[in-house]
mmCIF file of C-alpha atoms in Angstrom:
data_model
loop_
_atom_site.group_PDB
_atom_site.id
_atom_site.type_symbol
_atom_site.label_atom_id
_atom_site.label_comp_id
_atom_site.label_asym_id
_atom_site.label_seq_id
_atom_site.Cartn_x
_atom_site.Cartn_y
_atom_site.Cartn_z
ATOM 1 C CA UNK J 1 49.070 96.303 123.495
ATOM 2 C CA UNK J 2 51.654 99.482 122.086
ATOM 3 C CA UNK J 3 51.329 102.581 124.644
ATOM 4 C CA UNK J 4 52.736 105.764 124.684
ATOM 5 C CA UNK J 5 53.028 108.937 127.160
ATOM 6 C CA UNK J 6 51.975 111.806 125.842
ATOM 7 C CA UNK J 7 53.913 113.707 123.801
ATOM 8 C CA UNK J 8 56.203 115.952 125.349
ATOM 9 C CA UNK J 9 56.500 114.959 128.539
ATOM 10 C CA UNK J 10 59.655 116.156 129.758
ATOM 11 C CA UNK J 11 62.552 117.512 127.083
ATOM 12 C CA UNK J 12 63.185 115.221 124.043
ATOM 13 C CA UNK J 13 67.006 113.984 124.735
ATOM 14 C CA UNK J 14 67.282 116.284 128.176
ATOM 15 C CA UNK J 15 65.526 113.672 130.528
ATOM 16 C CA UNK J 16 62.786 114.035 132.788
ATOM 17 C CA UNK J 17 61.748 115.300 135.766
ATOM 18 C CA UNK J 18 65.363 115.287 138.111
ATOM 19 C CA UNK J 19 66.963 114.486 134.847
ATOM 20 C CA UNK J 20 65.684 110.895 134.855
ATOM 21 C CA UNK J 21 65.844 109.307 131.424
ATOM 22 C CA UNK J 22 63.071 109.388 129.753
ATOM 23 C CA UNK J 23 62.660 105.384 128.383
ATOM 24 C CA UNK J 24 60.607 104.088 125.412
ATOM 25 C CA UNK J 25 60.769 100.095 125.688
ATOM 26 C CA UNK J 26 60.032 97.493 123.208
ATOM 27 C CA UNK J 27 59.583 94.153 123.773
ATOM 28 C CA UNK J 28 56.827 91.462 123.017
ATOM 29 C CA UNK J 29 56.168 90.139 126.195
ATOM 30 C CA UNK J 30 53.747 92.014 128.560
ATOM 31 C CA UNK J 31 54.610 90.293 131.435
ATOM 32 C CA UNK J 32 58.463 91.027 130.993
ATOM 33 C CA UNK J 33 57.889 94.316 130.400
ATOM 34 C CA UNK J 34 55.669 94.780 133.747
ATOM 35 C CA UNK J 35 58.814 93.156 135.370
ATOM 36 C CA UNK J 36 61.476 95.589 133.978
ATOM 37 C CA UNK J 37 59.144 98.482 134.239
ATOM 38 C CA UNK J 38 59.425 97.582 138.042
ATOM 39 C CA UNK J 39 63.401 96.364 137.945
ATOM 40 C CA UNK J 40 63.542 100.327 136.972
ATOM 41 C CA UNK J 41 61.168 101.116 139.146
ATOM 42 C CA UNK J 42 62.138 105.482 139.911
ATOM 43 C CA UNK J 43 65.124 106.006 138.481
ATOM 44 C CA UNK J 44 63.767 106.835 134.666
ATOM 45 C CA UNK J 45 60.472 108.082 133.423
ATOM 46 C CA UNK J 46 59.224 105.497 131.281
ATOM 47 C CA UNK J 47 57.434 107.602 128.257
ATOM 48 C CA UNK J 48 55.520 104.530 126.785
ATOM 49 C CA UNK J 49 55.827 101.324 125.157
ATOM 50 C CA UNK J 50 55.176 99.295 122.168
ATOM 51 C CA UNK J 51 55.219 95.015 121.138
ATOM 52 C CA UNK J 52 56.192 95.234 117.695
ATOM 53 C CA UNK J 53 58.156 97.264 114.972
ATOM 54 C CA UNK J 54 55.571 99.273 113.212
ATOM 55 C CA UNK J 55 53.938 100.152 116.573
ATOM 56 C CA UNK J 56 57.177 100.788 117.995
ATOM 57 C CA UNK J 57 58.661 103.445 115.198
ATOM 58 C CA UNK J 58 54.963 105.416 115.681
ATOM 59 C CA UNK J 59 54.918 105.851 119.444
ATOM 60 C CA UNK J 60 58.672 106.398 119.177
ATOM 61 C CA UNK J 61 58.396 109.381 116.660
ATOM 62 C CA UNK J 62 55.606 110.864 118.993
ATOM 63 C CA UNK J 63 57.262 110.644 122.771
ATOM 64 C CA UNK J 64 60.946 111.404 121.185
ATOM 65 C CA UNK J 65 62.928 109.258 124.185
ATOM 66 C CA UNK J 66 66.231 109.258 125.374
ATOM 67 C CA UNK J 67 66.534 106.182 125.341
ATOM 68 C CA UNK J 68 65.352 103.049 123.738
ATOM 69 C CA UNK J 69 65.403 99.872 125.491
ATOM 70 C CA UNK J 70 64.330 97.254 123.091
ATOM 71 C CA UNK J 71 64.288 93.541 122.199
ATOM 72 C CA UNK J 72 66.020 92.162 118.792
ATOM 73 C CA UNK J 73 63.548 89.765 117.978
ATOM 74 C CA UNK J 74 59.850 90.455 117.625
ATOM 75 C CA UNK J 75 57.230 89.470 116.065
ATOM 76 C CA UNK J 76 56.884 91.713 112.852
ATOM 77 C CA UNK J 77 61.075 91.692 112.347
ATOM 78 C CA UNK J 78 64.126 92.142 114.681
ATOM 79 C CA UNK J 79 64.495 95.701 116.407
ATOM 80 C CA UNK J 80 67.584 96.393 114.333
ATOM 81 C CA UNK J 81 64.709 97.560 111.928
ATOM 82 C CA UNK J 82 63.307 100.469 114.440
ATOM 83 C CA UNK J 83 67.161 101.633 114.857
ATOM 84 C CA UNK J 84 67.381 101.933 110.567
ATOM 85 C CA UNK J 85 64.147 103.775 111.099
ATOM 86 C CA UNK J 86 64.555 105.830 114.053
ATOM 87 C CA UNK J 87 67.757 107.175 113.980
ATOM 88 C CA UNK J 88 68.669 109.247 111.069
ATOM 89 C CA UNK J 89 65.319 111.305 111.731
ATOM 90 C CA UNK J 90 65.737 111.106 115.672
ATOM 91 C CA UNK J 91 69.641 111.325 116.010
ATOM 92 C CA UNK J 92 68.984 112.206 119.635
ATOM 93 C CA UNK J 93 67.579 109.165 120.771
ATOM 94 C CA UNK J 94 69.878 106.499 121.325
ATOM 95 C CA UNK J 95 69.078 102.587 121.766
ATOM 96 C CA UNK J 96 70.165 99.952 124.210
ATOM 97 C CA UNK J 97 69.596 96.345 122.838
ATOM 98 C CA UNK J 98 67.966 94.345 126.051
ATOM 99 C CA UNK J 99 67.700 90.455 124.385
ATOM 100 C CA UNK J 100 67.662 86.653 125.575
ATOM 101 C CA UNK J 101 70.373 86.267 122.631
ATOM 102 C CA UNK J 102 73.639 86.465 123.221
ATOM 103 C CA UNK J 103 74.281 85.047 119.646
ATOM 104 C CA UNK J 104 77.406 87.217 118.030
ATOM 105 C CA UNK J 105 75.183 87.609 114.477
ATOM 106 C CA UNK J 106 72.095 89.311 116.932
ATOM 107 C CA UNK J 107 75.159 91.635 118.487
ATOM 108 C CA UNK J 108 76.934 92.770 115.377
ATOM 109 C CA UNK J 109 73.695 93.346 113.309
ATOM 110 C CA UNK J 110 72.163 95.392 116.190
ATOM 111 C CA UNK J 111 75.260 97.150 116.817
ATOM 112 C CA UNK J 112 75.782 98.075 113.370
ATOM 113 C CA UNK J 113 72.306 99.003 113.016
ATOM 114 C CA UNK J 114 73.138 102.198 114.924
ATOM 115 C CA UNK J 115 72.643 100.957 118.376
ATOM 116 C CA UNK J 116 74.543 102.252 121.912
ATOM 117 C CA UNK J 117 74.847 98.737 123.244
ATOM 118 C CA UNK J 118 73.667 95.795 123.984
ATOM 119 C CA UNK J 119 72.867 93.190 127.031
ATOM 120 C CA UNK J 120 71.033 90.140 128.320
ATOM 121 C CA UNK J 121 68.146 89.333 130.160
ATOM 122 C CA UNK J 122 70.327 87.765 132.598
ATOM 123 C CA UNK J 123 71.285 91.695 133.415
ATOM 124 C CA UNK J 124 70.294 92.947 136.977
ATOM 125 C CA UNK J 125 67.443 95.690 138.019
ATOM 126 C CA UNK J 126 70.306 97.908 139.024
ATOM 127 C CA UNK J 127 73.097 96.821 136.334
ATOM 128 C CA UNK J 128 69.964 97.981 133.770
ATOM 129 C CA UNK J 129 69.832 100.945 135.621
ATOM 130 C CA UNK J 130 72.954 101.951 134.799
ATOM 131 C CA UNK J 131 73.321 100.362 131.239
ATOM 132 C CA UNK J 132 70.355 103.305 130.600
ATOM 133 C CA UNK J 133 71.895 105.886 131.829
ATOM 134 C CA UNK J 134 75.365 105.829 130.632
ATOM 135 C CA UNK J 135 74.147 105.166 127.064
ATOM 136 C CA UNK J 136 71.635 108.233 127.805
ATOM 137 C CA UNK J 137 74.532 109.752 128.382
ATOM 138 C CA UNK J 138 76.619 108.395 125.537
ATOM 139 C CA UNK J 139 78.577 105.991 126.816
ATOM 140 C CA UNK J 140 78.364 102.403 124.664
ATOM 141 C CA UNK J 141 77.433 99.473 127.196
ATOM 142 C CA UNK J 142 77.989 95.602 126.860
ATOM 143 C CA UNK J 143 77.380 92.697 128.885
ATOM 144 C CA UNK J 144 81.075 91.804 130.007
ATOM 145 C CA UNK J 145 80.030 88.497 128.062
ATOM 146 C CA UNK J 146 79.925 90.553 124.692
ATOM 147 C CA UNK J 147 82.494 92.838 124.850
ATOM 148 C CA UNK J 148 85.292 90.913 123.663
ATOM 149 C CA UNK J 149 83.598 89.333 120.288
ATOM 150 C CA UNK J 150 82.132 92.673 119.586
ATOM 151 C CA UNK J 151 85.611 95.174 119.438
ATOM 152 C CA UNK J 152 87.085 91.603 117.905
ATOM 153 C CA UNK J 153 84.102 92.124 114.793
ATOM 154 C CA UNK J 154 84.832 95.813 114.473
ATOM 155 C CA UNK J 155 88.705 96.338 115.414
ATOM 156 C CA UNK J 156 89.874 93.576 112.018
ATOM 157 C CA UNK J 157 88.161 91.785 109.412
ATOM 158 C CA UNK J 158 89.762 88.273 108.255
ATOM 159 C CA UNK J 159 93.106 88.640 106.009
ATOM 160 C CA UNK J 160 90.821 87.263 103.148
ATOM 161 C CA UNK J 161 88.148 90.562 103.340
ATOM 162 C CA UNK J 162 90.810 92.730 103.674
ATOM 163 C CA UNK J 163 89.880 94.241 100.748
ATOM 164 C CA UNK J 164 86.364 94.277 101.413
ATOM 165 C CA UNK J 165 83.741 96.743 103.195
ATOM 166 C CA UNK J 166 83.502 96.235 106.803
ATOM 167 C CA UNK J 167 79.652 96.040 106.782
ATOM 168 C CA UNK J 168 78.163 93.772 103.837
ATOM 169 C CA UNK J 169 74.680 95.594 102.574
ATOM 170 C CA UNK J 170 72.888 92.819 101.107
ATOM 171 C CA UNK J 171 73.489 90.847 105.036
ATOM 172 C CA UNK J 172 72.583 93.773 106.249
ATOM 173 C CA UNK J 173 69.058 94.806 105.208
ATOM 174 C CA UNK J 174 68.113 91.230 106.469
ATOM 175 C CA UNK J 175 65.998 90.932 109.932
ATOM 176 C CA UNK J 176 68.097 89.035 112.694
ATOM 177 C CA UNK J 177 64.876 86.520 112.025
ATOM 178 C CA UNK J 178 65.581 86.176 108.658
ATOM 179 C CA UNK J 179 69.211 85.812 109.102
ATOM 180 C CA UNK J 180 68.610 82.783 111.297
ATOM 181 C CA UNK J 181 66.480 80.752 108.738
ATOM 182 C CA UNK J 182 68.911 81.827 106.389
ATOM 183 C CA UNK J 183 71.752 80.429 108.429
ATOM 184 C CA UNK J 184 69.866 76.870 108.392
ATOM 185 C CA UNK J 185 69.403 76.683 105.246
ATOM 186 C CA UNK J 186 72.707 76.616 104.791
ATOM 187 C CA UNK J 187 72.996 73.933 106.855
ATOM 188 C CA UNK J 188 70.928 71.938 105.311
ATOM 189 C CA UNK J 189 67.462 72.451 107.537
ATOM 190 C CA UNK J 190 64.245 71.878 105.558
ATOM 191 C CA UNK J 191 61.165 74.053 105.575
ATOM 192 C CA UNK J 192 59.877 72.091 108.248
ATOM 193 C CA UNK J 193 62.950 71.501 110.480
ATOM 194 C CA UNK J 194 63.779 74.760 110.757
ATOM 195 C CA UNK J 195 59.830 75.594 111.975
ATOM 196 C CA UNK J 196 60.123 73.805 114.508
ATOM 197 C CA UNK J 197 63.691 75.149 116.165
ATOM 198 C CA UNK J 198 62.843 78.429 115.831
ATOM 199 C CA UNK J 199 59.669 78.152 116.692
ATOM 200 C CA UNK J 200 57.457 79.402 114.349
ATOM 201 C CA UNK J 201 54.898 77.971 111.479
ATOM 202 C CA UNK J 202 56.187 76.511 107.894
ATOM 203 C CA UNK J 203 54.131 79.153 106.282
ATOM 204 C CA UNK J 204 55.836 82.205 108.287
ATOM 205 C CA UNK J 205 59.149 80.654 107.791
ATOM 206 C CA UNK J 206 58.304 80.567 103.386
ATOM 207 C CA UNK J 207 57.500 84.051 104.416
ATOM 208 C CA UNK J 208 60.689 84.543 105.632
ATOM 209 C CA UNK J 209 62.479 82.968 102.820
ATOM 210 C CA UNK J 210 60.886 84.709 100.692
ATOM 211 C CA UNK J 211 61.099 87.832 101.904
ATOM 212 C CA UNK J 212 65.212 87.216 101.718
ATOM 213 C CA UNK J 213 65.169 85.437 98.499
ATOM 214 C CA UNK J 214 63.766 88.998 97.000
ATOM 215 C CA UNK J 215 66.094 91.023 99.143
ATOM 216 C CA UNK J 216 68.730 89.511 97.433
ATOM 217 C CA UNK J 217 67.274 88.868 93.980
ATOM 218 C CA UNK J 218 67.778 85.042 93.887
ATOM 219 C CA UNK J 219 65.403 82.882 92.725
ATOM 220 C CA UNK J 220 65.713 79.672 94.211
ATOM 221 C CA UNK J 221 66.823 78.022 97.336
ATOM 222 C CA UNK J 222 69.815 76.631 95.805
ATOM 223 C CA UNK J 223 71.551 80.382 94.772
ATOM 224 C CA UNK J 224 70.314 81.135 98.854
ATOM 225 C CA UNK J 225 72.502 78.062 100.021
ATOM 226 C CA UNK J 226 75.280 78.739 98.143
ATOM 227 C CA UNK J 227 74.904 82.550 98.847
ATOM 228 C CA UNK J 228 75.108 81.920 102.841
ATOM 229 C CA UNK J 229 77.965 79.335 102.552
ATOM 230 C CA UNK J 230 80.009 81.903 100.499
ATOM 231 C CA UNK J 231 79.755 83.921 103.640
ATOM 232 C CA UNK J 232 80.048 81.866 105.972
ATOM 233 C CA UNK J 233 76.693 81.761 107.625
ATOM 234 C CA UNK J 234 76.467 78.316 108.105
#
């Protein structure tokens, strides 16, 4: 269940006692949260945690941490939804993605949403502490294996896209999970095959597809497949 430290502990944006960054942690796996807390030790002040998007948004607004350490795949949507909901009202809060996924689309979507960094869950304890401190200080931090394609993605667009904006407003409104479903639809997967691939129920897949159709203002799976193919999502 989500929990939070007392609002007002430390100075929002200014670090906790001894200058330690005030950290809020968002991940839906309780044992993993416990392990990360142990790895961070007394190098940071963990002021709260949540296991899903909506609780995270509410609790982050209460305690206003320096850094939000978050997974990009959550039951209620993508971690980018948390970033988007918080960043305008609390620009001093910085976000560092900590994820098992190293998929380019997850990394790019999270950075586009406003995160300052992205590291994978293979990072060491000392490495994570260093990443949190650097993000709290305003640096951008990426796992070495991710830095290259992040730079490539933002340095240039494909020649045929030179006249188009770097951001795709339609694609950016989809959660990482919705984009995963969309990509598999574009590859010709059935709902049952998608459910098996992503470890979801068929009903959940249908719900994601309905959400994508609504957001993109499309009405059929055929239209959705063509839309995804045009953007090379397959």
